[in-house]
Coordinates of C-alpha atoms in Angstrom, one line a residue:
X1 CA 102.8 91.5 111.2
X2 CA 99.6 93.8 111.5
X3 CA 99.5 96.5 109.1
X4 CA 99.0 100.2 111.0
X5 CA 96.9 101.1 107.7
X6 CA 93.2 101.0 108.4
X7 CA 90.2 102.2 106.5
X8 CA 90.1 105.1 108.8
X9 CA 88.9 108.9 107.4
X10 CA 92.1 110.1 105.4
X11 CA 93.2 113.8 103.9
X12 CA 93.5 113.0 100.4
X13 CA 95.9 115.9 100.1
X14 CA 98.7 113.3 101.6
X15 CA 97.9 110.1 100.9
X16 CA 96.7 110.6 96.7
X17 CA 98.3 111.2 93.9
X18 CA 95.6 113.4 91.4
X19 CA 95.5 111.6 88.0
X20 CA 93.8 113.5 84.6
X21 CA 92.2 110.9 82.6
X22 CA 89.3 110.3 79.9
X23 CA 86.0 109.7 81.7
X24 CA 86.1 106.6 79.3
X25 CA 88.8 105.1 81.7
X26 CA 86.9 106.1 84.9
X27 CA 84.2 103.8 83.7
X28 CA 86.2 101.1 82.7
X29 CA 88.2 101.7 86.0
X30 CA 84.7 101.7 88.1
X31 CA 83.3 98.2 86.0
X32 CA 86.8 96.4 86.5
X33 CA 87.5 96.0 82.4
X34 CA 90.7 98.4 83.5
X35 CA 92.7 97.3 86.6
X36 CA 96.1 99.3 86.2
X37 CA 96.8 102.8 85.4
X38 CA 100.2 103.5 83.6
X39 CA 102.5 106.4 84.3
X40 CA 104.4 107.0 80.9
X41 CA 107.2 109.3 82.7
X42 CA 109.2 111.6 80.6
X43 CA 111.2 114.7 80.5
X44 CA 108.0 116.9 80.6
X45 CA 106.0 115.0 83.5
X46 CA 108.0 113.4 85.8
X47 CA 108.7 116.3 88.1
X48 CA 105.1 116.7 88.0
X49 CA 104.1 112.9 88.9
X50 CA 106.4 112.2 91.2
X51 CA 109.3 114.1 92.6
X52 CA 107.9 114.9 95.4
X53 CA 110.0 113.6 98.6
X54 CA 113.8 114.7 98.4
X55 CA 113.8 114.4 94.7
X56 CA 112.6 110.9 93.9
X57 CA 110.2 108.7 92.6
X58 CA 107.5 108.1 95.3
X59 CA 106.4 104.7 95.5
X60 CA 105.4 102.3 98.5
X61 CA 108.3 100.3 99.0
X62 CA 109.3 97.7 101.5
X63 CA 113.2 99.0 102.5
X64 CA 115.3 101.7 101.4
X65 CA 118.0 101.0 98.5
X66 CA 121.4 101.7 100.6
X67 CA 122.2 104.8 98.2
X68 CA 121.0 107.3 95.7
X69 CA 122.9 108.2 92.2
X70 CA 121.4 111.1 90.3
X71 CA 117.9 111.5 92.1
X72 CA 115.4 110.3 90.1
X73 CA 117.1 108.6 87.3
X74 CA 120.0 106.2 88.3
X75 CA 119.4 102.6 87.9
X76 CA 122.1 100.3 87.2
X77 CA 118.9 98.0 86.7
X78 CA 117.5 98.8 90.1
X79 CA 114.0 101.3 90.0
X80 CA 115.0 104.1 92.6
X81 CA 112.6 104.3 94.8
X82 CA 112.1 106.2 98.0
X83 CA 109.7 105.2 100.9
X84 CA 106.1 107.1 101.5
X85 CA 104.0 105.0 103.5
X86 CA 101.1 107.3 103.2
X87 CA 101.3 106.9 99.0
X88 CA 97.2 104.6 99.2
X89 CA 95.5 105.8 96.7
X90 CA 94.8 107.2 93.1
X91 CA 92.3 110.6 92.3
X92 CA 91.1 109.6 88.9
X93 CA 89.7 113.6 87.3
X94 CA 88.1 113.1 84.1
X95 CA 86.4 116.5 83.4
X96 CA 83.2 116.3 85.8
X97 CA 83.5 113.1 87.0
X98 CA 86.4 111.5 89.3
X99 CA 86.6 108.6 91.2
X100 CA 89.4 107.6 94.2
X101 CA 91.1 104.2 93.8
X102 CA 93.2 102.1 96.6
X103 CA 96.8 101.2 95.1
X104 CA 96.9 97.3 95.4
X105 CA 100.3 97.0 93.3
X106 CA 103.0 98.4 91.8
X107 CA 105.1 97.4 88.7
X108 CA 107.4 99.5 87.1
X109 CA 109.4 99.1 83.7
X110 CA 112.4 100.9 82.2
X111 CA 111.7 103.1 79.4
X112 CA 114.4 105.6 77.7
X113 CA 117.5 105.1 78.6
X114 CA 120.2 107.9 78.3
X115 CA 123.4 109.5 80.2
X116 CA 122.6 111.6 83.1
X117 CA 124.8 114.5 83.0
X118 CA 123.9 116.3 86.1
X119 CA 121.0 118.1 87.8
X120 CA 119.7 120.6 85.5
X121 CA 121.6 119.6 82.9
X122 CA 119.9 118.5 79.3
X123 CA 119.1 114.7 79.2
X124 CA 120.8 112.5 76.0
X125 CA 119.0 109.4 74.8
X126 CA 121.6 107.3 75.3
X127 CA 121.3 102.8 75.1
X128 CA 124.3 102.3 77.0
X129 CA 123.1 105.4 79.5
X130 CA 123.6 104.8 82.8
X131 CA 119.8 105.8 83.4
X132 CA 116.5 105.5 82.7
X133 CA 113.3 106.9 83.0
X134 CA 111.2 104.6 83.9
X135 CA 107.2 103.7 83.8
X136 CA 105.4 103.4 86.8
X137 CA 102.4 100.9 86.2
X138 CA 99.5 100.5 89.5
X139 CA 97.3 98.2 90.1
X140 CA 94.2 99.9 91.6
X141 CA 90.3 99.0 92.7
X142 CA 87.9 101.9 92.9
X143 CA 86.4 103.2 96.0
X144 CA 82.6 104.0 95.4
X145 CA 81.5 107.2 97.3
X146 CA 79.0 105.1 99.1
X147 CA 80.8 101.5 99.7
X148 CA 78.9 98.8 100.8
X149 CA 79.8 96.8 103.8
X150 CA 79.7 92.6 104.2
X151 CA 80.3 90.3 107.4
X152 CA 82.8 87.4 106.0
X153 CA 82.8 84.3 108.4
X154 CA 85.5 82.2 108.6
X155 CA 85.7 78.8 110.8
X156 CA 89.0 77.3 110.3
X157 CA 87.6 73.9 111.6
X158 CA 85.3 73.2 108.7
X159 CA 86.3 75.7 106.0
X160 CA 88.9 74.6 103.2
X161 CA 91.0 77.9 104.4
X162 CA 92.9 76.3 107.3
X163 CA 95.1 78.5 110.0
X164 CA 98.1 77.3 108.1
X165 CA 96.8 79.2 105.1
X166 CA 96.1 82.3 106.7
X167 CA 99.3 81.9 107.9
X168 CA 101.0 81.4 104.9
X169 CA 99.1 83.9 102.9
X170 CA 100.2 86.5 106.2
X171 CA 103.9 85.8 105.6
X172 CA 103.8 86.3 101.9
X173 CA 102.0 89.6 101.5
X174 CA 102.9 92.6 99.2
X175 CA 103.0 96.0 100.2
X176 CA 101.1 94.7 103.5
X177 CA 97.9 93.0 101.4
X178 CA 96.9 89.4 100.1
X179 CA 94.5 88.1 98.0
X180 CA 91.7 85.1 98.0
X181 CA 88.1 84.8 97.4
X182 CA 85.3 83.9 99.6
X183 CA 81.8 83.0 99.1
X184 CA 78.9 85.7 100.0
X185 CA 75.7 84.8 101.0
X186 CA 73.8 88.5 100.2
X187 CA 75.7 88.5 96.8
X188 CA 72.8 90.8 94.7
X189 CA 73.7 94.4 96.2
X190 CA 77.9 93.8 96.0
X191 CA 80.1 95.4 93.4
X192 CA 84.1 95.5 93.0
X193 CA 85.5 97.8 95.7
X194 CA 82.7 97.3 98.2
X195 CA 84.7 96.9 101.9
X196 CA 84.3 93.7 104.2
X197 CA 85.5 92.8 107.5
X198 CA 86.4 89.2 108.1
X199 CA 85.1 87.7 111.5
X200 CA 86.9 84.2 112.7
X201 CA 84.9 81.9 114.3
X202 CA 84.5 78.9 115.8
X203 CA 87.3 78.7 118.7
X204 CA 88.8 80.9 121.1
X205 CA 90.3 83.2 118.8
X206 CA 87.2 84.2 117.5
X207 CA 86.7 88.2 116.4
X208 CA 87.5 90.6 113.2
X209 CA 90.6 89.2 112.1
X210 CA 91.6 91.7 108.9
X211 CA 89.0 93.7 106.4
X212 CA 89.9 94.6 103.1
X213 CA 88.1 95.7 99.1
X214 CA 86.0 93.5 97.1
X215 CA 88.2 93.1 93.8
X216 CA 85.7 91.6 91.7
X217 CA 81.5 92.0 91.8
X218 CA 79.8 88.3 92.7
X219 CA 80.3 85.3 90.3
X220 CA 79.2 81.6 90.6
X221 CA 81.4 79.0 91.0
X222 CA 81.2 75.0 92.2
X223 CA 80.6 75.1 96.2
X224 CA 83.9 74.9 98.5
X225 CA 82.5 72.4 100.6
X226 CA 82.2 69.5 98.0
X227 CA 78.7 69.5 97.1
X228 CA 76.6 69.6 94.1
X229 CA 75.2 73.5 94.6
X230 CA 76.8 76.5 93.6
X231 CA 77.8 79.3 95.1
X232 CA 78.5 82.7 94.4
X233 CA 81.9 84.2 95.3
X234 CA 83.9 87.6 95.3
X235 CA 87.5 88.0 95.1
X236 CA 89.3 90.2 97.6
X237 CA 92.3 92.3 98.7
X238 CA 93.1 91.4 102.2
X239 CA 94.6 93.8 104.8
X240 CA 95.8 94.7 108.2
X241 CA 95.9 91.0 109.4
X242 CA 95.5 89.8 113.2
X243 CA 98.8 87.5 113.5
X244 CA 98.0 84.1 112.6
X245 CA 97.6 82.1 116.2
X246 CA 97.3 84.9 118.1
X247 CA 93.8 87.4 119.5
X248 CA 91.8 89.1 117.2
X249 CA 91.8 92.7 116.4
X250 CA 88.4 93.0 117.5
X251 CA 87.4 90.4 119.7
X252 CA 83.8 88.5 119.5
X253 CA 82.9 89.5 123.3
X254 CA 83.6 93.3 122.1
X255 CA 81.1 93.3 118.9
X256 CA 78.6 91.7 121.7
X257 CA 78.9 94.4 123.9
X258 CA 78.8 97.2 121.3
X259 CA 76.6 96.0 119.0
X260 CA 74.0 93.4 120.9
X261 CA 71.6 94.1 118.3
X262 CA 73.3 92.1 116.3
X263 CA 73.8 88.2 115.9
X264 CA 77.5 87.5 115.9
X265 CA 77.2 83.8 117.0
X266 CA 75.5 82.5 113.7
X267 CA 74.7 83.8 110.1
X268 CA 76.1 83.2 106.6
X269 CA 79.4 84.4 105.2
X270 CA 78.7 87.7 102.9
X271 CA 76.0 89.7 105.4
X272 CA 75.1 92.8 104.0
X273 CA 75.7 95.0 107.4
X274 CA 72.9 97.8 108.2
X275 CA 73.9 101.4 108.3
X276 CA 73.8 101.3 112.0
X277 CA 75.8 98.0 112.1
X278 CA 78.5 99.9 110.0
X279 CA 78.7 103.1 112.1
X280 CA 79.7 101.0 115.4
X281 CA 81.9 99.0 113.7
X282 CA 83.6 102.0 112.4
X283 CA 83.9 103.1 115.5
X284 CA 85.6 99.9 116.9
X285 CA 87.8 99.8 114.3
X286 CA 88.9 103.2 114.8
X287 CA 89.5 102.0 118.6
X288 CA 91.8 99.6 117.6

């Protein structure tokens, strides 16, 4: 069930979609106050937005529907859809500013409904139309030019996050991600859409098991374990899972061998990693 994605260098050209908005959204965007951006699709835009792969909407998509009717408008209350597996992220331009955002979720809506009469023929609002133009609504988290990067630590034995949950959360993931929040130790420097790596420990399984986006900055909440102190915690988008039971994407004995400097066997969850840390571990992951 791994994902192939990876936080790997990417051509924005093919994997974005280029978004004009206010700079007053990029802010709110960047701070978490806005979380989804919505595609209002009409006659004027949609070619625009998103015709861009035989003619119809681009979205990620699990399967294929089993036919097309119309292109891009046909519903019979089904959104059509086509599959782009390279369709990541959002290029938010507001004038002199712009920031990239990872799609985390999709949700789309039917708007105006009318007849479809044929390609390149004039569209009639119709309510009993057999089509619809429909708006396209994504969840995103921002991407700061200069992400931060934390150690997670996870030992199923003692922590309240068992195998079985991992496992469950693995089996019930959307659009190859899932979502929980962890406590972090070095909590003062991390903001929403900082990048982690979580490391299992612990047993014989013990290595980077998936990595993933902060979705929220650091906030304090009653410790997991039971007792009286608080913590602080993030929450976080997970991705490109090890399969639950089985070896690690990168295996503890691997980070000891390419990064000794380090101390892998012991430390708090949430370690801020060095700049030298990072560029090995980038280097692993690109491996993988």
């Amino acid at each position: 069930m791994k994902s192939e994605k990876k936080n790997k260098e990417v051509d924005l050209n093919e994997v974005a979609i280029a978004l004009e908005v206010d700079n007053e959204v990029i802010g709110k965007v960047r701070s978490g106050e806005v979380t989804h951006i919505c595609l209002n699709l009409n006659d004027d835009n949609y070619r625009d937005i998103l015709e861009n792969f035989d003619g119809n909407l681009v979205l990620v998509t699990e399967e294929l529907p089993d036919t097309f009717h119309g292109c891009y408008f046909y519903n019979e209350g089904d959104f059509p859809y086509a599959i782009k597996g390279t369709l990541d992220f959002l290029m938010l331009n507001g004038g002199e500013d712009h920031c990239l955002t990872r799609i985390i979720g999709i949700n789309t809506e039917p708007g105006i409904r009318f007849r479809f009469k044929g390609p390149g023929e004039p569209s009639v609002e119709d309510p009993e139309g057999d089509s619809c133009i429909w708006e396209v609504q994504f969840e995103v988290v921002p991407i700061p030019e200069e992400p931060k990067k934390y150690l997670m630590r996870w030992n199923p034995s003692i922590s309240s996050f068992k195998e079985k949950d991992y496992e469950e959360c693995v089996a019930n993931m959307v659009h190859g991600m899932f979502r929980m929040n962890w406590s972090i130790y070095d909590w003062q420097e991390a903001r929403r859409g900082d990048l982690f790596y979580m490391l299992r420990t612990g047993d014989d399984k013990a290595g980077i098991v998936f990595n993933g986006h902060f979705l929220s900055d650091p906030y304090p909440e009653d410790d997991w374990a039971g007792t009286t102190k608080r913590r602080m915690y993030v929450d976080m988008i997970c991705m490109n899972p090890a399969e639950p039971y089985g070896e690690p994407i990168i295996s503890l004995e691997q980070l000891e061998k390419s990064i000794p400097s380090f101390d892998w066997s012991k430390g708090h969850s949430g370690a801020l990693l060095s700049y030298d840390v990072n560029a090995k571990m980038d280097e692993l992951w690109e491996e993988v």
